[in-house]
Each structure stands twice: as structure tokens, then as C-alpha cells.
Amino acid sequence: MRLLYFAWLKTKIGKTEETLDLPAGIATPAALVDWLKTRGPGFAEALKDRRTLRVAVNRRHVGWDFALKPGDEVALFPPVTGG
Amino acid sequence: MIRVQREDFDVGFEIENLTRGKTTIGGIVTFVGTVRDPGGANAIMAMTLEHYSGMTEDELTAIEAEANKRWPLDASLIVHRFGRLLPGERIVLVVTAAAHRTAAFAANEFLVDWLKTKAPFWKQEETPQGTRWVEARDSDEQAAKRWAKG
């Protein structure tokens, strides 16, 4: 699975993207975030409050209970501020 | 049409290019968003727009398609810049053209409201105190919600 991080998540996590094999049983973005938080202090800090985050799967906005598939591109970011 | 680019755009050229020869058009509405320096304690020296390449184009295309579904537009255009911009520089251009002004005005406002809450851009400001990421405004969220279909 390809993971992308934007804006302050990128800074706190210390990378813009990575490709990972997820542990079995991670079926939603909510579960993914809970698992990512255990990967280090940067992840824990960046992902501590899901209300400050949004998620896209395969370049579409989705909810935290969206069904993930192997090979998905998952992006985590703060609420957008364009325009 | 939508475009995401680092370079500036020429508003007059874009309007002319979009509408040339389309003689059923009776009204053209143009919105230009610019980098604002509020001054005083909130002064900024520059702003950098980051975006999610690929998803940005997809979202803008979907938003434009939705506007064309809701209003009888003869032409529409969204140009959004990314990269480092200085106060006063143009960020975004939204042009809507229709037979009558009502549709052109409504569709333009809709496009701006929706792109602010859906297109994956993030603004980072450079201030005398350092850099900071701009937080999403609840007022933008509320503005977008008024277009929700009941």
C-alpha cells in the first residue's frame, strides 16, 4: 500500500510518502491510523487527533470506515485550504 | 476546463480564449483569488501552496462537471496555482459564462465555495515569526454546505 502525507503531517512524520505491507486485519483508514500511531513519536504526534485529519483513497475523499484493498493509494492530510 | 500550474495567468487572455466565437454567451463572471497580507500582527511575507498532484486535477474536474450539471453554462474555466506566491499575486481564476447572468453568478460562487473545501491544496504562510500552516475555516465549510442538495 502506498501512503502519502501532506502539509503539517509530512513535517511531523518526516516523509512525504512510503510503501508498506500492512499487518493483517487493517481494513479501514481508521484502523490504519491507529496502527500508524504505534510506529514512532512523529506518527503519534501527527495522528493523535483524527478530527484534525482527512483521508483520500485512490485520490478520492472517503470516510474513516471506507473498505481498503491491497494496492490502494492512501493519503492523509489536514482539511484543505485552497482557493 | 481546469488547469493546475505554477505560472501566473493572464485574466483577459483566459476569458478571450474561453469564450471566443461562443456567441450564445450573454454574461461572463470572473473570480480572481489573490494572496492577502492582513498586515499588523498577522502580516505575511509569502505563501506556499502545496497540492496533491493528480487528485487536485480529478477534484477540480468533478467540481466543474457538477457546476455544468446544475447550471446551463456555455463555458467554464478553473485555473489554480501552486508554489510560492507573494502578497498581491493571483492564486486562482474561476470563469463562468452563460446566456444569462444569474446562472453565471451562481455557478461561479458554487465553484469557488466547493473548490475551497474539496480541492487538495494547503497553504503555508511565511511570517516574521516563522512559517505556519493555514487552518481550514469553518465559514468556508458553511459556505460550501449551502449548495448541498436536499
GROMACS .gro file of C-alpha atoms in nm:
model
  233
    1MET     CA    1   0.000   0.000   0.000
    2ARG     CA    2   0.125   0.347  -0.090
    3LEU     CA    3   0.085   0.611   0.180
    4LEU     CA    4   0.112   0.987   0.121
    5TYR     CA    5   0.135   1.264   0.380
    6PHE     CA    6   0.070   1.633   0.315
    7ALA     CA    7   0.113   1.972   0.483
    8TRP     CA    8   0.198   1.953   0.855
    9LEU     CA    9   0.155   1.574   0.863
   10LYS     CA   10   0.451   1.547   0.626
   11THR     CA   11   0.661   1.766   0.856
   12LYS     CA   12   0.568   1.581   1.176
   13ILE     CA   13   0.604   1.235   1.023
   14GLY     CA   14   0.923   1.334   0.843
   15LYS     CA   15   0.841   1.194   0.500
   16THR     CA   16   0.611   1.262   0.209
   17GLU     CA   17   0.537   0.903   0.114
   18GLU     CA   18   0.615   0.539   0.176
   19THR     CA   19   0.511   0.198   0.050
   20LEU     CA   20   0.418  -0.058   0.314
   21ASP     CA   21   0.278  -0.405   0.360
   22LEU     CA   22   0.014  -0.362   0.627
   23PRO     CA   23  -0.037  -0.614   0.905
   24ALA     CA   24  -0.341  -0.836   0.855
   25GLY     CA   25  -0.670  -0.704   0.982
   26ILE     CA   26  -0.629  -0.338   0.884
   27ALA     CA   27  -0.940  -0.291   0.675
   28THR     CA   28  -1.024   0.080   0.710
   29PRO     CA   29  -0.845   0.416   0.723
   30ALA     CA   30  -0.947   0.437   1.091
   31ALA     CA   31  -0.761   0.113   1.168
   32LEU     CA   32  -0.470   0.224   0.953
   33VAL     CA   33  -0.429   0.547   1.151
   34ASP     CA   34  -0.446   0.357   1.481
   35TRP     CA   35  -0.169   0.127   1.362
   36LEU     CA   36   0.046   0.408   1.214
   37LYS     CA   37   0.035   0.587   1.552
   38THR     CA   38   0.234   0.299   1.702
   39ARG     CA   39   0.522   0.345   1.455
   40GLY     CA   40   0.701   0.626   1.639
   41PRO     CA   41   0.665   0.959   1.816
   42GLY     CA   42   0.632   1.158   1.489
   43PHE     CA   43   0.341   0.941   1.379
   44ALA     CA   44   0.184   0.951   1.725
   45GLU     CA   45   0.202   1.331   1.734
   46ALA     CA   46   0.077   1.384   1.378
   47LEU     CA   47  -0.211   1.138   1.406
   48LYS     CA   48  -0.317   1.188   1.767
   49ASP     CA   49  -0.649   1.356   1.685
   50ARG     CA   50  -0.836   1.216   1.386
   51ARG     CA   51  -1.071   1.516   1.390
   52THR     CA   52  -0.781   1.727   1.255
   53LEU     CA   53  -0.727   1.483   0.965
   54ARG     CA   54  -0.887   1.391   0.635
   55VAL     CA   55  -0.825   1.086   0.419
   56ALA     CA   56  -0.835   1.008   0.048
   57VAL     CA   57  -0.814   0.663  -0.111
   58ASN     CA   58  -0.708   0.641  -0.474
   59ARG     CA   59  -0.739   1.021  -0.495
   60ARG     CA   60  -1.097   1.045  -0.370
   61HIS     CA   61  -1.216   1.183  -0.038
   62VAL     CA   62  -1.350   0.897   0.176
   63GLY     CA   63  -1.472   0.838   0.531
   64TRP     CA   64  -1.280   0.663   0.808
   65ASP     CA   65  -1.480   0.341   0.762
   66PHE     CA   66  -1.402   0.305   0.387
   67ALA     CA   67  -1.303  -0.051   0.285
   68LEU     CA   68  -0.932  -0.062   0.196
   69LYS     CA   69  -0.789  -0.302  -0.061
   70PRO     CA   70  -0.429  -0.411  -0.119
   71GLY     CA   71  -0.253  -0.173  -0.357
   72ASP     CA   72  -0.465   0.128  -0.263
   73GLU     CA   73  -0.305   0.473  -0.252
   74VAL     CA   74  -0.400   0.628   0.083
   75ALA     CA   75  -0.334   0.996   0.152
   76LEU     CA   76  -0.360   1.158   0.495
   77PHE     CA   77  -0.381   1.537   0.525
   78PRO     CA   78  -0.533   1.824   0.721
   79PRO     CA   79  -0.856   1.987   0.597
   80VAL     CA   80  -0.783   2.158   0.265
   81THR     CA   81  -0.718   2.534   0.238
   82GLY     CA   82  -0.706   2.617  -0.133
   83GLY     CA   83  -0.882   2.889  -0.328
   84MET     CA   84  -1.158   2.326  -1.849
   85ILE     CA   85  -0.930   2.309  -1.550
   86ARG     CA   86  -0.559   2.372  -1.510
   87VAL     CA   87  -0.318   2.343  -1.218
   88GLN     CA   88   0.005   2.531  -1.271
   89ARG     CA   89   0.295   2.712  -1.108
   90GLU     CA   90   0.290   3.004  -1.353
   91ASP     CA   91   0.074   3.313  -1.334
   92PHE     CA   92  -0.222   3.355  -1.571
   93ASP     CA   93  -0.350   3.648  -1.778
   94VAL     CA   94  -0.716   3.704  -1.691
   95GLY     CA   95  -0.801   3.886  -2.014
   96PHE     CA   96  -0.637   3.623  -2.229
   97GLU     CA   97  -0.811   3.339  -2.045
   98ILE     CA   98  -1.156   3.496  -2.083
   99GLU     CA   99  -1.098   3.567  -2.450
  100ASN     CA  100  -0.961   3.218  -2.513
  101LEU     CA  101  -1.252   3.053  -2.329
  102THR     CA  102  -1.535   3.245  -2.489
  103ARG     CA  103  -1.413   3.332  -2.839
  104GLY     CA  104  -1.676   3.251  -3.101
  105LYS     CA  105  -1.935   3.135  -2.846
  106THR     CA  106  -2.200   3.387  -2.940
  107THR     CA  107  -2.477   3.235  -2.725
  108ILE     CA  108  -2.298   3.374  -2.419
  109GLY     CA  109  -2.462   3.681  -2.269
  110GLY     CA  110  -2.272   3.712  -1.942
  111ILE     CA  111  -1.927   3.622  -1.809
  112VAL     CA  112  -1.845   3.615  -1.437
  113THR     CA  113  -1.481   3.610  -1.326
  114PHE     CA  114  -1.342   3.543  -0.979
  115VAL     CA  115  -0.974   3.600  -0.906
  116GLY     CA  116  -0.837   3.496  -0.566
  117THR     CA  117  -0.516   3.667  -0.455
  118VAL     CA  118  -0.263   3.632  -0.174
  119ARG     CA  119  -0.371   3.861   0.106
  120ASP     CA  120  -0.139   4.019   0.360
  121PRO     CA  121  -0.363   4.128   0.651
  122GLY     CA  122  -0.075   4.335   0.792
  123GLY     CA  123  -0.018   4.419   1.158
  124ALA     CA  124   0.019   4.123   1.392
  125ASN     CA  125  -0.096   3.885   1.116
  126ALA     CA  126   0.141   4.011   0.848
  127ILE     CA  127   0.274   3.758   0.599
  128MET     CA  128   0.570   3.784   0.362
  129ALA     CA  129   0.476   3.497   0.131
  130MET     CA  130   0.255   3.193   0.095
  131THR     CA  131   0.336   2.849  -0.043
  132LEU     CA  132   0.061   2.633  -0.186
  133GLU     CA  133   0.117   2.260  -0.172
  134HIS     CA  134  -0.117   2.023  -0.355
  135TYR     CA  135  -0.185   1.655  -0.417
  136SER     CA  136  -0.093   1.624  -0.783
  137GLY     CA  137  -0.340   1.402  -0.963
  138MET     CA  138  -0.614   1.427  -0.703
  139THR     CA  139  -0.625   1.805  -0.748
  140GLU     CA  140  -0.698   1.770  -1.119
  141ASP     CA  141  -0.957   1.497  -1.051
  142GLU     CA  142  -1.137   1.706  -0.788
  143LEU     CA  143  -1.141   2.024  -0.996
  144THR     CA  144  -1.273   1.829  -1.296
  145ALA     CA  145  -1.550   1.677  -1.081
  146ILE     CA  146  -1.643   2.015  -0.931
  147GLU     CA  147  -1.659   2.174  -1.274
  148ALA     CA  148  -1.873   1.888  -1.406
  149GLU     CA  149  -2.112   1.934  -1.112
  150ALA     CA  150  -2.147   2.306  -1.186
  151ASN     CA  151  -2.222   2.230  -1.551
  152LYS     CA  152  -2.487   1.980  -1.439
  153ARG     CA  153  -2.656   2.235  -1.212
  154TRP     CA  154  -2.646   2.543  -1.436
  155PRO     CA  155  -2.672   2.593  -1.813
  156LEU     CA  156  -2.317   2.717  -1.870
  157ASP     CA  157  -2.176   2.783  -2.215
  158ALA     CA  158  -1.819   2.775  -2.086
  159SER     CA  159  -1.628   2.740  -1.760
  160LEU     CA  160  -1.266   2.752  -1.650
  161ILE     CA  161  -1.074   2.693  -1.328
  162VAL     CA  162  -0.702   2.776  -1.311
  163HIS     CA  163  -0.533   2.716  -0.974
  164ARG     CA  164  -0.168   2.791  -0.899
  165PHE     CA  165   0.071   2.618  -0.660
  166GLY     CA  166   0.418   2.703  -0.531
  167ARG     CA  167   0.548   3.013  -0.352
  168LEU     CA  168   0.347   3.332  -0.405
  169LEU     CA  169   0.385   3.686  -0.274
  170PRO     CA  170   0.110   3.913  -0.137
  171GLY     CA  171  -0.094   4.052  -0.426
  172GLU     CA  172  -0.018   3.761  -0.657
  173ARG     CA  173  -0.304   3.572  -0.819
  174ILE     CA  174  -0.384   3.224  -0.679
  175VAL     CA  175  -0.699   3.110  -0.855
  176LEU     CA  176  -0.917   3.204  -1.151
  177VAL     CA  177  -1.276   3.089  -1.194
  178VAL     CA  178  -1.465   3.195  -1.508
  179THR     CA  179  -1.826   3.104  -1.579
  180ALA     CA  180  -2.015   3.207  -1.892
  181ALA     CA  181  -2.383   3.161  -1.965
  182ALA     CA  182  -2.669   3.306  -2.165
  183HIS     CA  183  -2.786   3.497  -1.859
  184ARG     CA  184  -2.605   3.640  -1.558
  185THR     CA  185  -2.800   3.451  -1.289
  186ALA     CA  186  -2.652   3.115  -1.387
  187ALA     CA  187  -2.304   3.260  -1.438
  188PHE     CA  188  -2.300   3.427  -1.093
  189ALA     CA  189  -2.444   3.126  -0.908
  190ALA     CA  190  -2.216   2.873  -1.077
  191ASN     CA  191  -1.910   3.088  -1.010
  192GLU     CA  192  -1.989   3.117  -0.639
  193PHE     CA  193  -2.059   2.745  -0.621
  194LEU     CA  194  -1.726   2.660  -0.787
  195VAL     CA  195  -1.526   2.880  -0.552
  196ASP     CA  196  -1.708   2.751  -0.243
  197TRP     CA  197  -1.664   2.388  -0.343
  198LEU     CA  198  -1.304   2.407  -0.452
  199LYS     CA  199  -1.210   2.569  -0.121
  200THR     CA  200  -1.339   2.267   0.070
  201LYS     CA  201  -1.265   1.984  -0.175
  202ALA     CA  202  -0.956   2.056  -0.386
  203PRO     CA  203  -0.647   1.920  -0.206
  204PHE     CA  204  -0.442   2.238  -0.160
  205TRP     CA  205  -0.272   2.351   0.161
  206LYS     CA  206  -0.138   2.699   0.231
  207GLN     CA  207   0.172   2.765   0.437
  208GLU     CA  208   0.240   3.127   0.532
  209GLU     CA  209   0.579   3.287   0.593
  210THR     CA  210   0.555   3.537   0.877
  211PRO     CA  211   0.814   3.739   1.072
  212GLN     CA  212   0.771   3.474   1.347
  213GLY     CA  213   0.830   3.179   1.114
  214THR     CA  214   0.615   2.957   0.894
  215ARG     CA  215   0.266   2.833   0.978
  216TRP     CA  216   0.006   2.620   0.802
  217VAL     CA  217  -0.323   2.796   0.738
  218GLU     CA  218  -0.613   2.628   0.916
  219ALA     CA  219  -0.936   2.549   0.737
  220ARG     CA  220  -1.211   2.799   0.814
  221ASP     CA  221  -1.547   2.688   0.942
  222SER     CA  222  -1.702   2.973   0.740
  223ASP     CA  223  -1.572   2.810   0.420
  224GLU     CA  224  -1.728   2.479   0.525
  225GLN     CA  225  -2.060   2.652   0.592
  226ALA     CA  226  -2.042   2.835   0.258
  227ALA     CA  227  -1.993   2.504   0.075
  228LYS     CA  228  -2.278   2.338   0.266
  229ARG     CA  229  -2.537   2.581   0.140
  230TRP     CA  230  -2.502   2.418  -0.204
  231ALA     CA  231  -2.584   2.071  -0.069
  232LYS     CA  232  -2.884   1.920  -0.239
  233GLY     CA  233  -3.169   1.847  -0.003
   0.00000   0.00000   0.00000
